[in-house]
Short mmCIF file of C-alpha atoms and ligand atoms in Angstrom, two decimals:
data_model
loop_
_atom_site.label_atom_id
_atom_site.label_comp_id
_atom_site.label_asym_id
_atom_site.label_seq_id
_atom_site.Cartn_x
_atom_site.Cartn_y
_atom_site.Cartn_z
CA MET A 75 74.15 88.43 48.06
CA ILE A 76 77.54 86.89 48.44
CA ARG A 77 77.57 83.70 50.58
CA ALA A 78 80.15 84.35 52.98
CA VAL A 79 82.01 81.44 54.62
CA VAL A 80 83.12 81.66 57.99
CA THR A 81 86.68 80.64 58.44
CA ASP A 82 88.20 79.67 61.62
CA GLY A 83 90.71 82.50 62.62
CA ALA A 84 89.53 84.99 59.86
CA HIS A 85 89.66 88.42 60.63
CA HIS A 86 87.46 91.23 59.61
CA GLU A 87 86.63 94.81 59.77
CA VAL A 88 83.40 94.57 60.91
CA VAL A 89 81.14 91.47 61.99
CA VAL A 90 77.46 92.59 61.80
CA VAL A 91 75.37 89.82 63.66
CA GLY A 92 71.95 89.44 62.29
CA GLY A 93 70.86 89.59 58.70
CA GLY A 94 67.32 91.46 59.00
CA GLN A 95 66.88 94.44 57.30
CA ALA A 96 68.85 96.33 60.11
CA GLY A 97 72.18 94.16 59.43
CA LEU A 98 71.65 94.75 55.60
CA ALA A 99 71.19 98.43 55.48
CA LEU A 100 74.07 98.73 57.50
CA SER A 101 76.19 96.36 54.97
CA TYR A 102 75.16 98.40 52.20
CA HIS A 103 76.94 101.44 53.53
CA LEU A 104 80.09 99.16 54.52
CA VAL A 105 79.94 97.56 51.22
CA ALA A 106 79.82 101.00 49.39
CA ALA A 107 82.74 102.37 51.63
CA GLY A 108 84.82 99.16 50.93
CA VAL A 109 84.80 97.97 54.39
CA ASP A 110 85.78 94.49 54.76
CA HIS A 111 83.31 92.93 56.62
CA VAL A 112 80.58 89.79 57.11
CA VAL A 113 76.80 89.67 58.40
CA LEU A 114 76.29 86.30 60.50
CA GLU A 115 72.85 85.40 60.40
CA ARG A 116 71.92 82.16 62.48
CA ASP A 117 68.80 81.29 60.17
CA THR A 118 68.39 82.76 56.77
CA VAL A 119 68.24 86.27 55.70
CA ALA A 120 65.00 88.05 56.81
CA HIS A 121 63.40 84.82 58.12
CA GLU A 122 61.84 86.63 60.92
CA TRP A 123 59.32 87.87 58.36
CA ARG A 124 58.41 84.50 57.23
CA ASP A 125 59.02 82.48 60.51
CA GLY A 126 57.64 84.92 63.16
CA ARG A 127 54.29 85.68 61.56
CA TRP A 128 51.17 84.13 60.95
CA ASP A 129 49.64 83.27 57.63
CA ALA A 130 47.36 86.49 57.18
CA PHE A 131 50.08 88.68 58.25
CA THR A 132 50.40 92.10 56.49
CA LEU A 133 52.66 95.15 57.43
CA VAL A 134 50.66 97.71 59.44
CA THR A 135 52.71 100.34 58.04
CA PRO A 136 51.93 101.26 54.37
CA ASN A 137 54.17 99.94 51.72
CA TRP A 138 55.86 103.38 50.75
CA HIS A 139 57.38 103.27 54.48
CA CYS A 140 59.79 100.37 53.21
CA ARG A 141 62.86 102.04 52.33
CA LEU A 142 65.98 100.96 53.05
CA PRO A 143 69.40 102.55 51.93
CA GLY A 144 69.65 102.38 48.09
CA TYR A 145 66.27 100.25 48.07
CA ALA A 146 62.74 101.48 48.30
CA TYR A 147 59.39 99.65 47.49
CA ASP A 148 58.65 100.37 43.82
CA GLY A 149 55.82 98.20 43.77
CA PRO A 150 52.44 98.91 42.32
CA ASP A 151 50.85 99.67 45.67
CA PRO A 152 52.74 102.48 47.81
CA ASP A 153 49.54 102.84 50.03
CA GLY A 154 49.04 99.12 50.52
CA PHE A 155 50.34 96.48 52.98
CA MET A 156 52.52 94.00 51.86
CA GLY A 157 51.74 90.28 53.00
CA ARG A 158 54.22 88.26 54.98
CA ASP A 159 55.51 86.39 52.15
CA GLU A 160 56.23 89.46 50.13
CA VAL A 161 57.68 91.33 52.88
CA HIS A 162 60.16 88.28 53.41
CA ALA A 163 61.10 88.31 49.65
CA TRP A 164 61.55 92.00 49.56
CA VAL A 165 63.83 92.34 52.21
CA ARG A 166 65.53 89.03 50.72
CA ARG A 167 65.89 90.84 47.54
CA TYR A 168 67.43 93.65 48.93
CA ALA A 169 70.62 91.14 49.81
CA ASP A 170 70.98 90.92 46.03
CA THR A 171 71.16 94.12 45.01
CA PHE A 172 74.44 95.23 46.40
CA ASP A 173 76.06 91.71 47.23
CA ALA A 174 75.71 91.79 50.90
CA PRO A 175 78.50 89.15 52.15
CA VAL A 176 76.19 87.08 54.25
CA ALA A 177 77.09 83.77 56.09
CA GLU A 178 73.43 82.09 56.73
CA GLY A 179 73.18 79.55 59.28
CA VAL A 180 75.81 80.92 61.54
CA ALA A 181 75.03 82.07 65.17
CA VAL A 182 77.14 84.13 67.67
CA THR A 183 77.40 82.57 70.48
CA GLY A 184 80.13 85.04 72.40
CA LEU A 185 81.95 88.15 72.39
CA VAL A 186 85.10 88.94 74.25
CA PRO A 187 87.13 91.82 74.01
CA ARG A 188 90.73 91.51 72.61
CA ASP A 189 93.97 93.10 74.23
CA GLY A 190 94.62 95.76 72.26
CA GLY A 191 91.18 96.37 70.99
CA GLY A 192 88.55 94.81 68.95
CA PHE A 193 86.62 91.34 69.56
CA ARG A 194 86.95 87.71 69.61
CA VAL A 195 83.64 86.61 67.92
CA THR A 196 82.66 82.83 69.10
CA THR A 197 80.10 81.55 66.34
CA THR A 198 78.87 78.12 65.62
CA ALA A 199 81.10 77.77 62.47
CA GLY A 200 84.32 78.94 64.20
CA THR A 201 86.02 81.98 65.75
CA LEU A 202 86.56 85.16 63.88
CA THR A 203 88.06 88.38 65.23
CA ALA A 204 86.64 91.73 64.52
CA ASP A 205 87.68 95.44 64.84
CA ALA A 206 84.04 96.22 65.53
CA VAL A 207 80.85 94.61 65.91
CA VAL A 208 77.54 95.65 65.47
CA ALA A 209 74.19 93.75 67.05
CA ALA A 210 71.61 93.95 64.70
CA VAL A 211 69.51 91.35 66.01
CA GLY A 212 66.14 92.77 66.76
CA GLY A 213 64.65 93.36 69.64
CA TYR A 214 61.97 90.17 69.59
CA HIS A 215 64.17 87.23 71.11
CA THR A 216 62.42 85.29 73.44
CA PRO A 217 58.39 85.25 73.51
CA VAL A 218 56.95 86.25 77.07
CA VAL A 219 54.31 84.20 78.67
CA PRO A 220 53.16 85.15 82.32
CA PRO A 221 54.27 82.32 85.13
CA TRP A 222 50.82 81.35 85.96
CA ALA A 223 50.70 80.04 82.24
CA ALA A 224 52.37 76.78 84.00
CA ASP A 225 48.78 76.70 86.11
CA LEU A 226 46.95 76.04 83.00
CA PRO A 227 45.21 72.56 82.74
CA GLU A 228 46.74 70.17 80.04
CA HIS A 229 43.88 70.13 78.05
CA VAL A 230 44.51 73.67 77.27
CA VAL A 231 47.05 74.27 74.21
CA GLN A 232 49.09 77.18 74.43
CA ILE A 233 51.14 78.73 71.97
CA HIS A 234 52.80 82.39 71.80
CA SER A 235 51.76 84.51 68.88
CA HIS A 236 55.23 84.06 67.56
CA ARG A 237 54.30 80.30 66.39
CA TYR A 238 50.56 81.35 65.76
CA ARG A 239 50.24 80.61 61.92
CA HIS A 240 46.20 80.07 61.32
CA PRO A 241 42.89 79.36 63.07
CA ASP A 242 43.20 75.70 61.94
CA GLY A 243 46.28 75.24 63.74
CA LEU A 244 44.68 75.27 66.92
CA PRO A 245 42.39 72.56 68.20
CA ASP A 246 38.75 73.10 67.84
CA GLY A 247 36.67 75.16 70.59
CA PRO A 248 37.04 78.51 72.03
CA VAL A 249 40.36 80.47 71.66
CA LEU A 250 41.60 82.92 74.65
CA VAL A 251 43.95 85.41 72.93
CA VAL A 252 45.59 87.19 75.81
CA GLY A 253 47.19 90.60 74.89
CA THR A 254 46.10 93.37 72.46
CA GLY A 255 49.05 94.81 70.93
CA GLN A 256 49.57 94.89 67.11
CA SER A 257 49.65 90.93 67.28
CA GLY A 258 47.11 89.90 69.49
CA THR A 259 44.43 92.25 68.11
CA GLN A 260 45.20 90.75 64.42
CA ILE A 261 45.14 87.42 65.51
CA ALA A 262 41.99 87.83 67.33
CA GLU A 263 40.50 89.07 64.18
CA ASP A 264 41.85 86.08 61.95
CA LEU A 265 40.08 83.86 64.50
CA LEU A 266 36.74 85.83 64.53
CA LEU A 267 36.62 85.91 60.67
CA ALA A 268 37.34 81.89 60.85
CA GLY A 269 34.35 81.91 63.09
CA ARG A 270 35.93 80.88 65.79
CA GLU A 271 34.63 81.62 69.40
CA VAL A 272 37.25 84.21 70.80
CA HIS A 273 37.72 85.58 74.02
CA LEU A 274 40.18 88.76 74.25
CA ALA A 275 41.92 89.85 77.31
CA ALA A 276 42.52 93.36 76.59
CA GLY A 277 45.50 95.21 77.82
CA ARG A 278 46.48 99.18 77.63
CA ALA A 279 47.69 99.46 74.15
CA PRO A 280 46.65 102.13 72.16
CA ARG A 281 44.92 102.39 68.94
CA VAL A 282 45.08 104.72 65.55
CA ALA A 283 42.84 104.76 62.99
CA ARG A 284 43.57 103.54 59.74
CA ARG A 285 42.70 106.63 57.74
CA TYR A 286 41.61 110.23 58.55
CA ARG A 287 41.00 112.98 56.33
CA GLY A 288 41.61 111.43 53.31
CA LYS A 289 44.94 109.94 54.09
CA ASP A 290 46.62 107.05 55.89
CA CYS A 291 47.41 108.29 59.61
CA MET A 292 50.51 106.59 59.47
CA THR A 293 51.24 108.88 56.16
CA TRP A 294 50.23 111.99 58.15
CA LEU A 295 52.43 111.02 61.10
CA ALA A 296 55.48 110.79 58.76
CA GLU A 297 54.88 114.05 57.04
CA MET A 298 54.36 115.47 60.60
CA GLY A 299 57.87 114.07 61.55
CA VAL A 300 56.52 112.23 64.31
CA TYR A 301 58.59 109.35 63.58
CA ASP A 302 61.69 111.35 63.38
CA LEU A 303 61.66 112.71 66.72
CA PRO A 304 64.57 111.58 68.61
CA VAL A 305 63.67 109.56 71.65
CA ALA A 306 65.78 111.80 74.17
CA THR A 307 63.08 114.50 73.24
CA ARG A 308 60.10 112.16 73.93
CA GLY A 309 61.18 110.62 77.30
CA LEU A 310 63.13 107.45 77.48
CA ALA A 311 60.19 105.72 78.84
CA LYS A 312 58.83 105.32 75.36
CA ARG A 313 61.39 102.79 74.71
CA GLU A 314 58.97 100.62 77.02
CA SER A 315 55.53 101.90 74.81
CA THR A 316 53.41 99.47 73.12
CA ASN A 317 52.47 100.24 69.62
CA HIS A 318 49.20 101.25 68.66
CA TYR A 319 46.84 98.57 66.94
CA VAL A 320 45.46 98.78 63.42
CA THR A 321 45.52 96.25 60.74
CA GLY A 322 46.56 96.10 56.93
CA ARG A 323 44.72 93.46 56.08
CA GLY A 324 41.89 93.74 53.38
CA GLY A 325 43.67 96.87 51.82
CA GLY A 326 44.02 98.35 55.62
CA ARG A 327 41.11 98.80 58.03
CA ASP A 328 40.78 100.04 61.72
CA ILE A 329 41.18 97.45 64.34
CA ASP A 330 38.09 98.34 67.00
CA LEU A 331 37.62 95.85 69.87
CA ARG A 332 34.31 97.44 70.65
CA ASP A 333 33.47 96.53 67.05
CA PHE A 334 34.65 93.05 67.32
CA ALA A 335 32.29 92.78 70.75
CA ARG A 336 29.33 93.62 68.37
CA ARG A 337 30.48 90.91 66.25
CA GLY A 338 30.59 88.30 68.96
CA MET A 339 34.03 88.42 70.76
CA HIS A 340 34.00 88.29 74.10
CA LEU A 341 36.22 91.15 75.95
CA TYR A 342 37.74 90.81 79.19
CA GLY A 343 40.14 93.18 81.23
CA ARG A 344 43.72 92.50 81.79
CA ALA A 345 44.33 88.50 82.59
CA THR A 346 45.67 88.42 86.13
CA GLY A 347 46.00 84.59 86.57
CA VAL A 348 44.12 81.25 86.84
CA ASP A 349 42.09 80.28 89.91
CA LEU A 350 41.92 76.77 90.77
CA ALA A 351 39.58 76.82 93.64
CA GLY A 352 36.35 75.53 92.64
CA ALA A 353 35.76 75.51 88.99
CA PRO A 354 39.24 76.65 87.32
CA ALA A 355 38.98 79.81 85.61
CA VAL A 356 41.20 82.66 84.12
CA THR A 357 40.71 85.49 86.25
CA PHE A 358 40.77 88.92 84.80
CA ALA A 359 40.99 92.65 86.32
CA PRO A 360 38.33 95.14 85.91
CA THR A 361 40.32 97.26 83.75
CA LEU A 362 38.35 96.68 80.33
CA THR A 363 36.27 99.71 80.32
CA ALA A 364 39.02 101.96 80.99
CA ASP A 365 41.25 100.44 78.66
CA LEU A 366 38.77 100.79 75.68
CA ASP A 367 38.24 104.16 76.25
CA HIS A 368 42.10 104.72 76.55
CA ALA A 369 42.68 103.60 73.27
CA ASP A 370 39.97 105.37 71.42
CA SER A 371 41.38 108.57 73.30
CA VAL A 372 44.77 108.11 71.76
CA ALA A 373 43.18 107.52 68.51
CA GLU A 374 41.22 110.65 68.69
CA SER A 375 44.28 112.39 70.11
CA ILE A 376 46.29 111.48 67.10
CA LYS A 377 43.33 112.92 64.95
CA ASP A 378 43.48 116.09 66.95
CA ASP A 379 47.11 116.27 65.92
CA ILE A 380 46.42 115.80 62.42
CA ASP A 381 43.88 118.24 62.73
CA ARG A 382 46.26 120.96 64.19
CA TYR A 383 48.95 120.13 61.31
CA VAL A 384 46.23 120.39 58.50
CA ALA A 385 45.35 123.60 59.88
CA ALA A 386 48.63 124.93 60.35
CA HIS A 387 49.93 124.33 56.88
CA GLY A 388 46.64 125.17 55.00
CA ILE A 389 45.98 121.49 53.51
CA ASP A 390 43.02 121.09 51.79
CA ALA A 391 42.20 117.93 53.64
CA PRO A 392 38.34 116.64 53.68
CA HIS A 393 36.53 117.06 56.59
CA GLU A 394 35.89 113.50 58.49
CA ASP A 395 33.48 112.77 61.37
CA ARG A 396 34.85 111.69 64.63
CA TYR A 397 34.22 107.99 66.12
CA VAL A 398 31.45 107.46 68.37
CA PRO A 399 31.96 104.14 70.52
CA VAL A 400 29.91 101.36 69.12
CA TRP A 401 29.57 99.07 72.03
CA ARG A 402 30.08 99.64 75.74
CA PRO A 403 30.85 96.78 78.17
CA ASP A 404 27.65 96.19 80.56
CA THR A 405 29.82 94.70 83.13
CA GLU A 406 33.53 93.85 83.91
CA PRO A 407 34.03 89.91 83.57
CA GLU A 408 35.94 88.57 86.18
CA ARG A 409 36.32 84.95 85.12
CA LEU A 410 36.25 82.53 82.27
CA PRO A 411 35.88 78.87 83.09
CA LEU A 412 38.47 76.69 81.71
CA ASP A 413 36.31 74.10 80.74
CA ARG A 414 35.16 76.69 77.76
CA VAL A 415 38.77 77.04 76.73
CA ALA A 416 40.36 74.96 74.33
CA SER A 417 43.52 77.04 73.56
CA VAL A 418 45.34 80.24 74.47
CA VAL A 419 47.51 82.27 72.20
CA TRP A 420 50.10 84.57 74.39
CA SER A 421 50.22 87.69 72.52
CA VAL A 422 52.13 89.74 75.34
CA GLY A 423 55.34 90.56 73.72
CA PHE A 424 59.12 89.40 73.84
CA ARG A 425 62.01 90.05 75.84
CA ALA A 426 65.43 90.72 74.57
CA ASP A 427 68.06 87.97 74.83
CA TRP A 428 71.61 89.64 75.06
CA SER A 429 73.32 86.40 76.58
CA TRP A 430 75.83 86.15 73.83
CA LEU A 431 77.51 89.63 74.92
CA GLY A 432 78.89 87.58 77.87
CA THR A 433 80.74 89.88 80.62
CA LEU A 434 80.42 92.42 78.15
CA GLY A 435 76.55 92.83 78.84
CA GLU A 436 77.70 93.92 82.00
CA GLN A 437 79.28 97.26 80.76
CA VAL A 438 76.67 97.69 78.12
CA LEU A 439 73.19 96.90 79.36
CA ASP A 440 71.35 98.65 81.96
CA ALA A 441 69.70 97.56 84.97
CA HIS A 442 66.61 96.65 83.30
CA GLY A 443 68.70 94.88 80.53
CA HIS A 444 68.67 97.07 77.87
CA PRO A 445 71.61 97.90 75.76
CA ARG A 446 72.93 101.47 76.68
CA HIS A 447 73.78 103.59 73.67
CA VAL A 448 74.13 106.86 72.10
CA ARG A 449 72.20 106.14 68.87
CA GLY A 450 73.60 102.76 68.62
CA LEU A 451 77.10 103.57 69.81
CA SER A 452 77.62 101.49 73.10
CA PRO A 453 80.06 102.68 75.96
CA VAL A 454 82.41 99.77 75.06
CA ALA A 455 84.30 101.03 71.80
CA ASP A 456 83.64 99.52 68.75
CA LEU A 457 80.44 97.98 69.76
CA ALA A 458 77.03 98.84 68.27
CA PHE A 459 73.82 98.30 68.13
CA LEU A 460 71.32 98.78 65.30
CA GLY A 461 67.70 98.17 64.48
CA LEU A 462 66.30 98.15 68.12
CA PRO A 463 63.01 99.64 68.97
CA TRP A 464 63.14 103.06 69.57
CA LEU A 465 66.93 103.24 69.21
CA HIS A 466 67.02 106.96 68.22
CA THR A 467 63.43 107.38 67.06
CA TRP A 468 60.16 105.67 66.79
CA GLY A 469 60.78 104.62 63.17
CA SER A 470 64.24 103.15 64.25
CA GLY A 471 62.86 99.63 64.98
CA ARG A 472 60.80 99.73 61.71
CA PHE A 473 61.18 99.97 58.07
CA HIS A 474 60.72 103.87 58.46
CA GLY A 475 63.65 104.91 60.31
CA VAL A 476 66.43 102.14 60.14
CA ALA A 477 67.81 103.65 56.93
CA ALA A 478 68.67 106.97 58.95
CA ASP A 479 70.09 105.02 61.82
CA ALA A 480 72.17 102.75 59.47
CA GLU A 481 73.73 105.74 57.78
CA HIS A 482 74.73 107.41 61.08
CA LEU A 483 76.02 104.30 62.38
CA ALA A 484 78.00 103.52 59.13
CA GLY A 485 79.49 107.35 59.33
CA ALA A 486 80.23 106.41 63.11
CA LEU A 487 82.35 103.56 62.16
CA LEU A 488 84.16 105.32 59.11
CA ALA A 489 85.02 108.16 61.66
CA ARG A 490 86.26 105.56 64.04
CA ARG A 491 88.34 104.14 61.67
CA ALA A 492 89.88 107.60 59.95
CA ASP A 493 90.41 109.32 63.21
CA GLY A 494 89.69 106.82 66.51
CA THR A 495 86.90 108.99 67.57
CA TRP A 496 83.83 106.83 69.45
CA ALA A 497 80.83 108.74 69.85
CA GLY A 498 79.31 106.47 72.54
CA PRO A 499 78.46 107.08 76.19
CA GLU A 500 81.24 107.43 78.60
CA PRO A 501 81.97 103.98 80.12
CA GLU A 502 80.94 103.42 83.63
CA LEU A 503 82.41 101.40 86.18
CA VAL A 504 81.39 97.77 85.92
CA GLY A 505 78.71 97.03 88.64
CA ALA A 506 77.91 100.81 89.00
CA PRO A 507 74.00 101.85 89.01
CA ALA A 508 73.47 102.12 85.06
CA GLY A 509 71.18 104.55 83.63
CA VAL A 510 69.66 104.27 80.18
C1 FAD B 710 54.79 90.82 64.80
C2 FAD B 710 55.69 91.84 64.31
C3 FAD B 710 54.76 92.85 63.33
C4 FAD B 710 55.83 93.88 62.73
N1 FAD B 710 55.19 94.57 61.89
C5 FAD B 710 56.23 95.78 61.23
C6 FAD B 710 55.48 96.58 60.41
O1 FAD B 710 54.24 96.35 59.73
N2 FAD B 710 56.25 97.61 59.85
C7 FAD B 710 57.57 97.93 60.62
O2 FAD B 710 57.96 98.85 59.71
N3 FAD B 710 58.02 97.22 61.31
C8 FAD B 710 57.09 96.30 61.61
N4 FAD B 710 57.87 95.51 62.55
C9 FAD B 710 58.96 95.73 63.12
C10 FAD B 710 60.16 95.23 62.59
O3 FAD B 710 60.24 95.89 61.29
C11 FAD B 710 60.62 93.99 62.53
O4 FAD B 710 60.67 93.51 63.91
C12 FAD B 710 61.93 93.52 61.67
O5 FAD B 710 61.93 92.08 61.61
C13 FAD B 710 62.90 94.29 62.50
O6 FAD B 710 64.28 93.74 61.98
P1 FAD B 710 65.85 93.81 62.29
O7 FAD B 710 66.80 93.72 61.18
O8 FAD B 710 65.87 94.82 63.28
O9 FAD B 710 65.49 92.48 63.02
P2 FAD B 710 65.05 91.12 62.70
O10 FAD B 710 64.20 90.75 61.55
O11 FAD B 710 64.68 90.16 63.98
O12 FAD B 710 66.29 90.18 62.03
C14 FAD B 710 67.41 90.07 63.26
C15 FAD B 710 68.21 88.79 62.94
O13 FAD B 710 69.11 88.62 63.63
C16 FAD B 710 69.39 87.34 63.73
N5 FAD B 710 70.24 86.72 65.01
C17 FAD B 710 69.64 86.82 66.14
N6 FAD B 710 70.50 86.71 67.16
C18 FAD B 710 71.51 86.27 66.14
C19 FAD B 710 72.83 85.70 66.65
N7 FAD B 710 73.30 85.69 68.09
N8 FAD B 710 73.64 85.28 65.65
C20 FAD B 710 73.64 85.22 64.58
N9 FAD B 710 72.02 85.75 63.96
C21 FAD B 710 71.23 86.45 65.08
C22 FAD B 710 67.83 86.65 63.34
O14 FAD B 710 68.19 85.49 63.43
C23 FAD B 710 67.20 87.52 62.72
O15 FAD B 710 67.32 87.12 61.45
C24 FAD B 710 57.13 94.17 63.28
C25 FAD B 710 57.52 93.31 64.29
C26 FAD B 710 57.05 92.28 64.80
C27 FAD B 710 57.67 91.32 65.70
#
């Protein structure tokens, strides 16, 4: 990595905002094409992999999915799952392989179009100008907690999954984990393995089996091309969908909430609020039975797809018996008294923060606050996005698909440079109802 210095008033052909895997993947192509650019990273390269994950974190995607332009996982365990620090180091090493020009500790705080084209980029280290700007800032900015979190009594310690590190970081006593996406389920398991009393409010996230018929399910899905299907063919609502839960811990295994319950975890439906009347309690919707069934049905439907693929291609894959539920709730618990809760881990996701786009946000964000784009190219010429979940495919927000998106975007930026074309969606009048 080349430590770039931000000089007030300097001009670059391209400013890349964000030094995670997405920003680096684009930088790789820009370096190769000799495009003058700088990657601005407000913290340090790839820090999200270190700072936003817990101690026992492992990838949920097999190591072989880790392939960035000109750089692929080549360690001893392609079917294994790197731990937090290994992933962090792996991505940081990437920046060194092609001398990415990165300015660490420089945040972009504002962006305005310039007369005659390009942008003025305000940063914490001075103001730059650029012909093009690429936002590669990830999709997980502001941790979400429900409004009723403020109603919890003071003795209950609250943290977001983004800040959870280790069971010992929470006060002694029972923990309520809210949310069963990838983070919530893995954190709940982390606490269970540490012998903690765990209460888990389950949501509607689907699950996927770790392995089926001799292979990792994510390897099957990759072979089947599922991660490469454009989001447009699957319905744009897919962008809102929660990823399937499973873990890479211990070499990789299923996460089965029913098994957690068998091992002593207390399961609930969706958490709905705090009832302060009488003995204060967290309240839950009667959704547990249906959501456990839903998670299983998705896992089984993925196996159906694999079976069809195996049959259609005449693949010699061993037969495997299907899942049989190992536990069912007797009742739908409605309340958890708060005198039984010492801490809450909110694992209900993140909201994107595009405030630094300033008034440009009115042109590029839709009514839901999502960037409008065609494969990353926004309606504002020379402003692009990369690394967003479902930017183009399921793989786009993960290691699996970001390389293809970076290559496409680099091609588009070079075409723009050569002949002035910009293949983003048509700009609409500011204030007009925006579609995705
Ligand atoms: C808990 C969790 C687990 C995941 N597990 C997997 C997995 O197993 N496999 C997989 O393939 N993917 C996984 N992902 C998804 C994805 O790979 C990661 O989110 C990855 O970090 C995305 O890389 P990125 O470069 O797009 O964004 P990020 O890594 O978030 O990088 C964006 C960078 O932009 C910087 N930035 C933001 N705003 C500014 C600004 N205004 N100015 C300057 N810099 C800025 C940030 O500091 C950050 O370093 C996971 C995501 C999460 C949240």
